[in-house]
XYZ file of C-alpha atoms in Angstrom:
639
model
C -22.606 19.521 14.511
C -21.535 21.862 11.797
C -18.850 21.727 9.602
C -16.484 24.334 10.406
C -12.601 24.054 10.913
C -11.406 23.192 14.451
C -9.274 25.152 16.704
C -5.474 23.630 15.455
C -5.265 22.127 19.065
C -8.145 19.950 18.269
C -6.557 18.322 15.090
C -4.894 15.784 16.912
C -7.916 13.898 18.800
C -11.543 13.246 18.708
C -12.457 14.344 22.363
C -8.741 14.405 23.727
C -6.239 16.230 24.100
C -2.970 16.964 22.054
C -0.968 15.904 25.501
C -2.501 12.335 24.745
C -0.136 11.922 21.778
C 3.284 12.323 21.888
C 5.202 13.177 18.651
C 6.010 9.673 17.001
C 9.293 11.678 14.782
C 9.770 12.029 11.361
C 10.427 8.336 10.572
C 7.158 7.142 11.797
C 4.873 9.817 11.119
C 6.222 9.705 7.490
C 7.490 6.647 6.477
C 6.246 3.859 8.958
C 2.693 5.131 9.946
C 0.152 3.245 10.492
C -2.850 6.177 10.008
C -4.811 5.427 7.001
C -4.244 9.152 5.708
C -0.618 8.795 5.923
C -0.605 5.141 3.907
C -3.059 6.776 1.872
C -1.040 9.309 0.352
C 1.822 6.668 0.476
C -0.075 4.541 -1.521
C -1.453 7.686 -4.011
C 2.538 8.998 -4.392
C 3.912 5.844 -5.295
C 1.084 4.496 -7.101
C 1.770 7.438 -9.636
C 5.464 7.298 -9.726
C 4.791 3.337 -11.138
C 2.433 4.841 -13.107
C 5.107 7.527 -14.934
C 7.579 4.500 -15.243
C 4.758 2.181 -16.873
C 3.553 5.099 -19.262
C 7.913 5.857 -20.384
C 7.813 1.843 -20.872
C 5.289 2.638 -23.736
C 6.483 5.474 -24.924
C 9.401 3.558 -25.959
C 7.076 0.673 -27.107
C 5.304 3.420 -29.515
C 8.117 4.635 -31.048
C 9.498 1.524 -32.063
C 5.793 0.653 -33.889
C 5.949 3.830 -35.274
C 9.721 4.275 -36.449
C 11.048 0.738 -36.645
C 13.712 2.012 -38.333
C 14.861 4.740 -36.498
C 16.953 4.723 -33.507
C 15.538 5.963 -30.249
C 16.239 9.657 -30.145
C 18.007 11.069 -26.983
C 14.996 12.677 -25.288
C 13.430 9.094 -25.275
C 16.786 6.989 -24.499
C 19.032 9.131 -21.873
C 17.250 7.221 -18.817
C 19.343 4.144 -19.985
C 23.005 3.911 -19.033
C 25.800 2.980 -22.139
C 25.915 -0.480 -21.186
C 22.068 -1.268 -21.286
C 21.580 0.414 -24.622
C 24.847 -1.697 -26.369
C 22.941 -5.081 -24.726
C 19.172 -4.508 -24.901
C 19.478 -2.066 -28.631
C 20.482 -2.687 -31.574
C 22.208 0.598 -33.490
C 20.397 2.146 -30.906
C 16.966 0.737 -31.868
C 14.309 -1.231 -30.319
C 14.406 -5.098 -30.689
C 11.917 -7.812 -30.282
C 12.764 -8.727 -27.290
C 13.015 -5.852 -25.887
C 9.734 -4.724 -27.333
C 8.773 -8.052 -25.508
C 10.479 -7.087 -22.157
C 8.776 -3.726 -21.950
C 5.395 -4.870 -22.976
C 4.997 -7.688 -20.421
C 6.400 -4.935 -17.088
C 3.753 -2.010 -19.364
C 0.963 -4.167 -18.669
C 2.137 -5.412 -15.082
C 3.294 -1.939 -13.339
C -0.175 -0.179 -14.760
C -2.099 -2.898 -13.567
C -0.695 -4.421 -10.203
C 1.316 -0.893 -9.154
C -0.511 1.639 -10.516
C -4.369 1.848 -11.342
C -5.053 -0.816 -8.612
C -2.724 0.817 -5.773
C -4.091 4.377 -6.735
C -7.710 4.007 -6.825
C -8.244 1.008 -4.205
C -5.133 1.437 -1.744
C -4.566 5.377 -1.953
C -8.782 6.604 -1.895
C -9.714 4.004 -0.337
C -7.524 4.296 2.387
C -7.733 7.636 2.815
C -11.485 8.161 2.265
C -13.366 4.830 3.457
C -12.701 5.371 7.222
C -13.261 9.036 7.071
C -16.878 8.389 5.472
C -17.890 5.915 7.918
C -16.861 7.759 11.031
C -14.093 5.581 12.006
C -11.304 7.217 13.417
C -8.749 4.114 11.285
C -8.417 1.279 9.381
C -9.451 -2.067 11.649
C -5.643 -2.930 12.064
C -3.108 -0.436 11.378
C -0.196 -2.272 11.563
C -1.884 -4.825 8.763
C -2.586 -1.600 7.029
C 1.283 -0.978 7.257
C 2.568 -4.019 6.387
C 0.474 -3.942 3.130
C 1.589 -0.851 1.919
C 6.086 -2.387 2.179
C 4.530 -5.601 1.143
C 3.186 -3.388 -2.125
C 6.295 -1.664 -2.474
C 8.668 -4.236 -2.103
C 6.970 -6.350 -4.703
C 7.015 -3.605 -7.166
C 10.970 -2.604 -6.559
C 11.395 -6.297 -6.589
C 9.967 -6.367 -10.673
C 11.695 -3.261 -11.675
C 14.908 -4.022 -10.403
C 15.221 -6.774 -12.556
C 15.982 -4.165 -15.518
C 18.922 -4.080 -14.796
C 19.564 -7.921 -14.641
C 21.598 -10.055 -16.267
C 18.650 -11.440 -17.559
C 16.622 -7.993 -17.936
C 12.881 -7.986 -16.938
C 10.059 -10.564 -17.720
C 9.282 -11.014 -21.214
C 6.864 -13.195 -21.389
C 3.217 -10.854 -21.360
C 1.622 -9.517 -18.568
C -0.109 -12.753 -18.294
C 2.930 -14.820 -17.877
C 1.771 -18.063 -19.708
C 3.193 -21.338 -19.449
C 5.121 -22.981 -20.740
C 6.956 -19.679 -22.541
C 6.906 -18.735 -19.295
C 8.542 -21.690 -17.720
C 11.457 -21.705 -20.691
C 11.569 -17.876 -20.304
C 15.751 -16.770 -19.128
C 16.552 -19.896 -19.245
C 20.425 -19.413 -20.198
C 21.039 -17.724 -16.546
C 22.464 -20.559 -14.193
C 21.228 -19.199 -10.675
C 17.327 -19.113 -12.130
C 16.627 -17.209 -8.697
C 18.271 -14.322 -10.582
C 16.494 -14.528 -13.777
C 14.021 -11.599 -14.653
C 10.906 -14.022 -14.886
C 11.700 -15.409 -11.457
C 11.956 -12.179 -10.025
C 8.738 -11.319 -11.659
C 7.015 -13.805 -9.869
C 8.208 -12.891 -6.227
C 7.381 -9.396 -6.909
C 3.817 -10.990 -7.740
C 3.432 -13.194 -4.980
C 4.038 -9.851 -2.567
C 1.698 -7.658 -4.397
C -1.265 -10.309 -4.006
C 0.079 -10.708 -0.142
C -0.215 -6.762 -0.044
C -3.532 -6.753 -1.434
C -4.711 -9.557 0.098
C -4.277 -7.895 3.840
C -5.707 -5.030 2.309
C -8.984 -6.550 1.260
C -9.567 -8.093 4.958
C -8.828 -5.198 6.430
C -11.346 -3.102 4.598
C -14.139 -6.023 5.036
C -13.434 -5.909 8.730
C -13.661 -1.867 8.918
C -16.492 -1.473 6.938
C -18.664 -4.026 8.583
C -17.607 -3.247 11.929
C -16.144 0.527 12.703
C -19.331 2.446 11.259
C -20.265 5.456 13.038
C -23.922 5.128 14.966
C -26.565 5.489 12.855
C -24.475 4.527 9.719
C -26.790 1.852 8.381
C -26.164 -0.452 5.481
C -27.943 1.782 3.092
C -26.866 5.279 4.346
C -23.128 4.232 3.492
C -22.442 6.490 0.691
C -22.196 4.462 -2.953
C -17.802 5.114 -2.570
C -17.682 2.547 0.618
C -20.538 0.249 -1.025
C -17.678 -0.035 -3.899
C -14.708 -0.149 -1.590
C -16.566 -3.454 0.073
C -17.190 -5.038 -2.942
C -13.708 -4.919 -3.992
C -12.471 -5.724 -1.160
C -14.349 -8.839 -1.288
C -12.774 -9.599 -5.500
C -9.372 -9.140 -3.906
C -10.546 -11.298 -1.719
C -11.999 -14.472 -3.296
C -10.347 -14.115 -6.485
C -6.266 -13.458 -5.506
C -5.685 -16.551 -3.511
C -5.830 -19.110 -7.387
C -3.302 -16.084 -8.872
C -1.381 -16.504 -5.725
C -1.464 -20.433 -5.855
C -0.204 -20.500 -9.615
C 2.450 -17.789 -9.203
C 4.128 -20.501 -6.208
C 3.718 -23.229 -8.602
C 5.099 -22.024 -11.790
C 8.300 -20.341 -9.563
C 8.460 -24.041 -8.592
C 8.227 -24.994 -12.237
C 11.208 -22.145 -13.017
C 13.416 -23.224 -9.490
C 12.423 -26.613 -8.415
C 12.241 -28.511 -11.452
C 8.224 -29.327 -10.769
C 5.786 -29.482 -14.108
C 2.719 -27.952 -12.786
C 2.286 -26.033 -15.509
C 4.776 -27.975 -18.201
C 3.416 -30.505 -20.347
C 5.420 -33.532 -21.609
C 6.820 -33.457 -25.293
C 8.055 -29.690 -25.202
C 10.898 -29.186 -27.700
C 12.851 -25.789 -28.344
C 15.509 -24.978 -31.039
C 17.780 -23.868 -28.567
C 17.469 -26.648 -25.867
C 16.200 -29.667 -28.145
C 13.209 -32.143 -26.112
C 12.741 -30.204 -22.184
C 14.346 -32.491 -19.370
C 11.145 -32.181 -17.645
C 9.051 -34.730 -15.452
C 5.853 -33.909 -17.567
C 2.198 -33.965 -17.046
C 1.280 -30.295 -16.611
C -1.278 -28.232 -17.846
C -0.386 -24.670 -19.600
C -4.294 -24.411 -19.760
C -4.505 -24.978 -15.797
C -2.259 -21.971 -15.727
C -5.055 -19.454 -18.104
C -7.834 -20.780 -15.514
C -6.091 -19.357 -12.601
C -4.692 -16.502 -13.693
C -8.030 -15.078 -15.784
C -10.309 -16.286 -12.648
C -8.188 -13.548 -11.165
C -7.961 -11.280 -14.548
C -11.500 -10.491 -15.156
C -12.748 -9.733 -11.253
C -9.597 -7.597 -11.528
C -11.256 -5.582 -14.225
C -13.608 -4.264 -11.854
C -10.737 -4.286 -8.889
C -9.333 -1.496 -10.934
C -13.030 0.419 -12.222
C -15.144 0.209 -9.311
C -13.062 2.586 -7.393
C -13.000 5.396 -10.341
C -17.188 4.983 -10.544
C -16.944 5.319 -6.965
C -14.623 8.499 -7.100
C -17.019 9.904 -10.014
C -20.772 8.589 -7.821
C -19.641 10.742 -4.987
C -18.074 13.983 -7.527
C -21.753 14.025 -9.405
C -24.468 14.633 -6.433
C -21.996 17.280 -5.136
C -21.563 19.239 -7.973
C -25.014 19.080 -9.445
C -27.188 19.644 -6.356
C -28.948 16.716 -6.423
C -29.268 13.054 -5.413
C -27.570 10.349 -7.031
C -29.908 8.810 -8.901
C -30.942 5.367 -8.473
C -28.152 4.824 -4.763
C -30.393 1.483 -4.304
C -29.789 0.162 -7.734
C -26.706 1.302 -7.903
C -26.050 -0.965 -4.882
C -27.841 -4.007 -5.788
C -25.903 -3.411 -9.279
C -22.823 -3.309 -7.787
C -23.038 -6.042 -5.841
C -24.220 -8.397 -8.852
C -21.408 -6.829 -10.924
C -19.757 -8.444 -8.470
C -21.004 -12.082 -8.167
C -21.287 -12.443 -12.021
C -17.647 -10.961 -12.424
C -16.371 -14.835 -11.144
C -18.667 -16.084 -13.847
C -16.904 -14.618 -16.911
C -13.035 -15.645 -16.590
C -13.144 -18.064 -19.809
C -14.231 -15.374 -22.591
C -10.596 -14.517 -22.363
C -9.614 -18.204 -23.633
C -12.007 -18.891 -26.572
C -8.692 -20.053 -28.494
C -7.956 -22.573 -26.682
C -10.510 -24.939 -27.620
C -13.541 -25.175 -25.265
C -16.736 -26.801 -26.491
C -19.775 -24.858 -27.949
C -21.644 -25.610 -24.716
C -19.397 -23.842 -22.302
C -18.131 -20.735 -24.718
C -22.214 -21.010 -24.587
C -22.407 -20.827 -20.572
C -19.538 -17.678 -20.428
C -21.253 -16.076 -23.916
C -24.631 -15.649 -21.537
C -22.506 -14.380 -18.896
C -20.701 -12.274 -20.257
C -23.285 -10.899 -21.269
C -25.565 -10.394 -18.343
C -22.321 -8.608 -16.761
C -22.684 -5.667 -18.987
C -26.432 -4.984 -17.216
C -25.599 -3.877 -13.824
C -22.229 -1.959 -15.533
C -25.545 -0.034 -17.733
C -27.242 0.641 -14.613
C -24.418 1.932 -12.925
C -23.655 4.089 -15.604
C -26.999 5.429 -16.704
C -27.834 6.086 -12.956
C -24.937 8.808 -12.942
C -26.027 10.019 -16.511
C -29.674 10.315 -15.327
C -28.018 12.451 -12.264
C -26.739 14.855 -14.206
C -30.312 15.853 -15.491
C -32.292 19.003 -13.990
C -28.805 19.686 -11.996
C -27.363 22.725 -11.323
C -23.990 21.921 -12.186
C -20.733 23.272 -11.292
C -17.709 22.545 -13.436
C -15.624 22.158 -10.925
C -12.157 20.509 -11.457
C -13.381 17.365 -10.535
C -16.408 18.027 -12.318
C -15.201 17.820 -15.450
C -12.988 14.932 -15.457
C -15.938 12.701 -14.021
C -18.242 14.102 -17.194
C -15.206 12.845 -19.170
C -15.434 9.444 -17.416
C -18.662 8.681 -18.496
C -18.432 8.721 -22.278
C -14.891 7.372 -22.283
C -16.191 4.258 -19.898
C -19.337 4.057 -22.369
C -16.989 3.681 -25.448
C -14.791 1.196 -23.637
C -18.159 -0.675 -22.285
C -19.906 -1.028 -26.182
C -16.666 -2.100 -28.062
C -16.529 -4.656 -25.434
C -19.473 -6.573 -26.219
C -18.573 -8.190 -29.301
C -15.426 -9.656 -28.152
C -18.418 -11.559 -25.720
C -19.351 -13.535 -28.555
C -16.552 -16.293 -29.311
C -17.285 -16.406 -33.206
C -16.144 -12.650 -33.269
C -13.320 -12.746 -30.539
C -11.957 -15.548 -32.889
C -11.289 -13.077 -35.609
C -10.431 -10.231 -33.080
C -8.553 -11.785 -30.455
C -4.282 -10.572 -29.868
C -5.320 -7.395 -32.299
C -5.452 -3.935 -31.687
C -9.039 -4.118 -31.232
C -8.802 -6.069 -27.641
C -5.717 -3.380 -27.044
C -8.039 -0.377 -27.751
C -11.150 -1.450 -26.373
C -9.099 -2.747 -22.893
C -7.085 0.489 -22.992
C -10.656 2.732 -23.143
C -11.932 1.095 -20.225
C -8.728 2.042 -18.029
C -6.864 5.162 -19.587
C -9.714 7.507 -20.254
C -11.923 6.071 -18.192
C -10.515 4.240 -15.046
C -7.757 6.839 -14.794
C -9.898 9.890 -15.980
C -12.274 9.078 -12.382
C -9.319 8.886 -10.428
C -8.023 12.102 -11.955
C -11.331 13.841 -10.811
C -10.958 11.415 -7.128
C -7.740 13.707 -7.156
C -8.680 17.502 -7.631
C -11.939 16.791 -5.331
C -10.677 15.493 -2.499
C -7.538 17.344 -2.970
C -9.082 20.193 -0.798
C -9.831 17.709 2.391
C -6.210 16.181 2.427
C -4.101 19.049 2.082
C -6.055 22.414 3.153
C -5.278 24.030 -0.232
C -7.160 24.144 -3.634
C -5.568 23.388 -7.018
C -5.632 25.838 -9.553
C -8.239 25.848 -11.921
C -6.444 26.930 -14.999
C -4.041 24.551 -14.668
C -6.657 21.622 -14.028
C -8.205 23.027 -17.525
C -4.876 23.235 -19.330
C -4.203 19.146 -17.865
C -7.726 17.991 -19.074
C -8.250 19.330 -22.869
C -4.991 17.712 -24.092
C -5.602 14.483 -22.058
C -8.811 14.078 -23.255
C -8.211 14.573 -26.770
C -4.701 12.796 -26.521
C -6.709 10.000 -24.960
C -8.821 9.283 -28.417
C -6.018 9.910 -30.587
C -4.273 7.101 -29.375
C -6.845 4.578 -28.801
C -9.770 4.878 -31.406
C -7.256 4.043 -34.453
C -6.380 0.921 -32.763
C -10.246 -0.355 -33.070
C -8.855 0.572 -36.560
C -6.094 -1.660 -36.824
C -8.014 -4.212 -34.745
C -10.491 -4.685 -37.140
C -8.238 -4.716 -40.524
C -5.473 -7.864 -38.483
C -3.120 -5.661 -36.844
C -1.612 -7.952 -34.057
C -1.055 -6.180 -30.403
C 2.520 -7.851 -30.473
C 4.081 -6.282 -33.389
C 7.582 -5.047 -32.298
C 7.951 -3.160 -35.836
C 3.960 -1.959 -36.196
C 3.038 -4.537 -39.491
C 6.229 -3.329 -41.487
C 6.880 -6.729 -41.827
C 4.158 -7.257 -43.674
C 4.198 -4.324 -46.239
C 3.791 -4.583 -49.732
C 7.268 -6.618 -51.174
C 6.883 -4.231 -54.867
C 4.116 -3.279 -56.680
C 0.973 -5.077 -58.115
C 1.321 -7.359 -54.731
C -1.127 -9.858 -54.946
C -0.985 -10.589 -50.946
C -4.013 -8.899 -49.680
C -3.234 -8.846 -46.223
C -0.023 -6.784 -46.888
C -2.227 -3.868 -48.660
C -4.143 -4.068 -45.778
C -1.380 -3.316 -43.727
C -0.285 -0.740 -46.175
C -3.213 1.343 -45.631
C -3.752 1.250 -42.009
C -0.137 1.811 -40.798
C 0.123 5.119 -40.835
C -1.851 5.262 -37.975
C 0.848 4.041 -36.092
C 2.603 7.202 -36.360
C -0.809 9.328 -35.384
C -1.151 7.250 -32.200
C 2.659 8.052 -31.224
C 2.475 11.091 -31.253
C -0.680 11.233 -29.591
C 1.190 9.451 -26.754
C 3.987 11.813 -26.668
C 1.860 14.663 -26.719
C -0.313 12.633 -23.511
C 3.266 12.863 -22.065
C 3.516 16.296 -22.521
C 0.269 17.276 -21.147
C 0.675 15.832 -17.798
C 3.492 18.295 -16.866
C 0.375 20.496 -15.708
C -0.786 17.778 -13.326
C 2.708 17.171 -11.356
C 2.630 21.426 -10.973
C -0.381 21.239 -10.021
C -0.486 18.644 -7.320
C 2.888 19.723 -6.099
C 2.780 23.736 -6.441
C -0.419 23.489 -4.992
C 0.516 22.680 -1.348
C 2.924 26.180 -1.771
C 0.741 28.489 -3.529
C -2.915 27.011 -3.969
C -5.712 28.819 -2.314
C -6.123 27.726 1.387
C -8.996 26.607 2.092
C -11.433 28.707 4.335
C -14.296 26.178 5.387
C -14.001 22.079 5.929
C -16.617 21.795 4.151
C -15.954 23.956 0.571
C -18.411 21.902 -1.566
C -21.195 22.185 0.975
C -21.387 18.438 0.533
C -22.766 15.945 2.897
C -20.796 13.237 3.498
C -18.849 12.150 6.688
C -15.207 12.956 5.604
C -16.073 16.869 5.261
C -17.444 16.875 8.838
C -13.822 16.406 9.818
C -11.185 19.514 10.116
C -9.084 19.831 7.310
C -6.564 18.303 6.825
C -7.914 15.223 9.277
C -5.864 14.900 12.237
C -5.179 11.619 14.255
C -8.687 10.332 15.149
C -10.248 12.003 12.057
C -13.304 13.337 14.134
C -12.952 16.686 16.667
C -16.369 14.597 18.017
C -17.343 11.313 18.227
C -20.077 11.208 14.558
C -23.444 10.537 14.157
C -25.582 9.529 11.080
C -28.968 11.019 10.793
C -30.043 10.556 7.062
C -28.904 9.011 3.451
C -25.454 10.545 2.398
C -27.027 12.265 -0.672
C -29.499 14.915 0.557
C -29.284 17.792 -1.517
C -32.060 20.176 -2.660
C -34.350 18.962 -0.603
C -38.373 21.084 -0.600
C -38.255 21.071 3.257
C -34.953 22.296 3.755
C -33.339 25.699 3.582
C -30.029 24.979 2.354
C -29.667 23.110 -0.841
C -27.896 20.409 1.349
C -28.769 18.595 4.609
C -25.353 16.678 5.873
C -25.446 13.218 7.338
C -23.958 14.572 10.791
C -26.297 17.506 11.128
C -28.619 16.704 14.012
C -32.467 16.638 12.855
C -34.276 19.549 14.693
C -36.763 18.380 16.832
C -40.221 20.006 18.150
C -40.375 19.892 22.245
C -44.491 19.354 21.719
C -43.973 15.983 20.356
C -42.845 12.952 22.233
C -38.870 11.403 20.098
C -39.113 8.343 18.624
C -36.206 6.500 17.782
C -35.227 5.057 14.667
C -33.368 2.088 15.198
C -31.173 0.481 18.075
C -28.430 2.519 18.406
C -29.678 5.084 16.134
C -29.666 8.895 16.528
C -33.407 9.724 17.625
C -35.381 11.536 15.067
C -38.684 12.699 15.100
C -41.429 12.032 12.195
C -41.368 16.240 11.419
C -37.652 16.326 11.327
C -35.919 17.856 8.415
């Protein structure tokens, strides 16, 4: 079966007819769909809207470290109505709290709405079925209902801007008991900002939670014949294994978000210990007996699988972009498997490195020392496999091309300034500084987000029939990547010389009071803080540089380059044996798997690629074997 487009009236069916399926209207087809394309690109669209929201969030964040004495100027501030700035500025410039306010919803939309949404619920979605041979997701409607679920979790957090109350405030990680005291002046608590933060929560891991089953359930069971275990290209490999964090590692977030919104609503102490005194409300009128540490377990046994929740999908994006555009195989697919899948049992291993402070004995910061790391092995092999890839190849800079070369030395930096914060004597020093803040923000700016950029321009082809241009794709990817590094290197900077991560004002607190200052931790500050202003404007300028992108994606569909073959990468994976764009079914015929998904360059074969669906050509002297139940037959002298 070759890969060439489909007559238009075969886009609709995979062996039927377009008179099968009756026009389902705008609403439906759009809006309440239930084919994995459409929630795909649902997912992808909204995914980067949070994502835009998130990144203005810090914007604003980075000009009040850099220019804490400045007001915000009106490029920066004209999003916020008259009334918000008079409540939540002061003389027009940032406060604490609302430093505090937009840090904790930063850290929560590009976590929860955006990198996790984009990379697992928009690619995977829209990719994992094609690449199997199914023609959808095991259960549509589920598939549905987690994409509103999604949605209505983030609107839920967001809307609570404009609160009485305004938004959480109290981190990303919502600790107890801050938490639990957190808007605790508004009467109806149900309308408080940190309440609402929690119900948004509690739908998100719902959303993600019917997501994960329904991608164990398709993976296992709706493979195309001949798809074995190890011919599944590396991208669904990934897709399973983080369907299976979401899986085991959600429910304990889940669990503590219901029982601190009972601590917040119905007076419980879950999470609240006895004694608790504030200036404002004098001794707590609480029943007592909680734990704030029981709160850290749960929510960092979640936390550190849902490191890799958000980068396996970008190694994914960039393991498939790499064999295609250097002609050869992806190096080391069986350890790249195995690696994955430990990556994946030792990721529930590690959750305490993130609590050092709080007190554990030598013999278990001992136990998650060791594990931590072991972790960073199979994360090596992973990325040295793709490394190793690239050599002898006859690459092609393609779009996607180079964002996934970018990936690799950005997720390298991120990986190595990791491992000393593994090592509780250091993270002691380091820990709430810039340091954890730049090494955290390597791992998922330039490199989580730089493989879903290139997850973007490849595929872009498959999902929308047009190409993107490649000027514009160059004049998005210089800037980024050099934006990237301006902002996060000096914070390893200002990690290392005490800068803390939750300075409203940058460390101008803590300048010099005259000269001949004998407080050495002020002339510390004094000579790193400058940088503060460098990594602004490095953000702005990041700003700036995406304008290409949103052309791009959008003008594209208008004026890019149609494309002329299904298969424009001559690659040889499933989803570019399908017309293009995929219509409902996915497949004009029902698929077959012959071979491994990476067979390129091959001695025996004429083309420098042999796809997965092409049938094996067989020699009428010699009796077929077959390979396996339910296998394609092949014969030993096949190609």
């Amino acid at each position: 079966m070759s890969a060439h487009a489909a007559p238009a009236d075969d886009h609709h069916g995979h062996g039927h007819d377009d008179h099968h399926h009756h026009d389902p209207g705008f609403w439906k087809k759009y809006f309440f769909s239930t084919d994995h394309k459409t929630i795909g690109i649902q997912y992808g669209l909204t995914a980067m809207a949070f994502l835009a929201f998130g990144f203005y969030l810090m914007m604003v964040m980075r000009w009040s470290i850099a220019y804490p004495h400045q007001p915000l100027p009106e490029w920066m501030s004209w999003i916020f109505t008259d009334n918000w700035k008079a409540r939540w500025l002061t003389d027009g410039k940032v406060t604490g709290e609302t430093y505090n306010m937009f840090g904790a919803m930063h850290g929560t939309i590009m976590v929860f709405l955006g990198i996790v949404p984009l990379g697992f619920g928009a690619f995977g979605n829209y990719v994992t079925p094609l690449q199997i041979g199914a023609v959808d997701m095991a259960f549509p409607k589920l598939n549905m209902t987690s994409y509103w679920c999604y949605l209505a979790g983030g609107l839920t957090m967001c809307a609570s801007f404009f609160m009485e109350s305004g938004a959480a405030k109290s981190g990303w990680t919502n600790y107890s008991p801050l938490a639990g005291f957190a808007d605790g002046q508004i009467v109806n608590q149900w309308l408080a900002g940190q309440t609402q933060w929690l119900i948004g929560l509690v739908l998100l891991i719902s959303s993600s939670l019917l997501g994960s089953v329904n991608f164990i359930t398709t993976i296992i069971n709706l493979r195309a014949r001949g798809m074995t275990w190890m011919r599944m290209p590396f991208f669904v490999w990934a897709m399973l294994v983080t369907g299976f964090l979401l899986l085991l590692a959600f429910p304990p977030l889940e669990a503590a978000g219901i029982m601190q919104l009972m601590d917040r609503v119905g007076h419980s102490s879950f999470f609240m210990p006895s004694g608790l005194y504030s200036a404002s409300e004098g001794l707590a009128d609480l029943s007592g007996g909680g734990s704030p540490l029981l709160f850290q377990h749960l929510f960092w046994f979640l936390g550190h699988p849902e490191v890799y929740v958000l980068l396996l999908p970008a190694i994914a994006c960039v393991a498939e972009i790499i064999p295609v555009n250097t002609r050869r195989p992806l190096w080391g697919y069986k350890a790249m498997v195995y690696g994955v899948l430990t990556l994946g049992f030792l990721s529930f291993v590690v959750w305490a490195h993130h609590m050092y402070l709080t007190g554990m004995g030598p013999v278990v910061s001992t136990f998650f020392q060791t594990t931590t790391v072991l972790i960073s092995i199979p994360s090596v092999i992973l990325l040295t496999s793709m490394i190793i890839s690239l050599w002898g190849g006859s690459i092609r800079f393609t779009p996607g091309m180079i964002w996934a070369l970018a990936f690799l030395p950005m997720f390298g930096i991120g990986g190595l300034t990791g491992l000393p914060l593994a090592f509780n004597l250091v993270d002691l020093h380091l820990h709430d500084t810039y340091y954890v803040i730049g090494h955290f923000h390597y791992v998922v700016a330039p490199g989580i987000l730089f493989g879903l950029f290139a997850g973007v321009y490849h595929w872009y082809p498959k999902i929308t029939g047009r190409h993107m241009s490649n000027v514009m794709s160059h004049i998005h990817f210089w800037p980024s990547l050099i934006c990237m590094n301006l902002i996060f290197f000096p914070m390893l900077t200002q990690g290392m010389a005490g800068f803390h991560r939750r300075w409203y004002n940058g460390g101008d607190a803590y300048m010099p009071s005259g000269e001949g200052s004998a407080n050495v931790f002020s002339l510390i500050v004094e000579k790193h803080i400058d940088l503060n202003i460098l990594m602004s404007m490095g953000a702005w300028a990041m700003a700036v540089a995406q304008i290409p992108f949103v052309i791009n994606l959008f003008g594209s569909l208008l004026w890019g380059k149609k494309v002329e073959s299904d298969n424009p990468y001559n690659a040889t994976t499933l989803e570019w044996a399908t017309p293009t764009p995929p219509g409902h079914g996915n497949f004009v015929t029902e698929p077959s798997v012959y071979r491994g998904p990476y067979e390129y360059s091959r001695p025996d074969c004429e083309d420098d690629y042999l796809p997965q669906w092409e049938e094996p050509k067989r020699d009428a002297a010699v009796p077929v074997a077959s390979e396996l139940p339910g296998t394609p037959t092949t014969h030993p002298s096949a190609h």
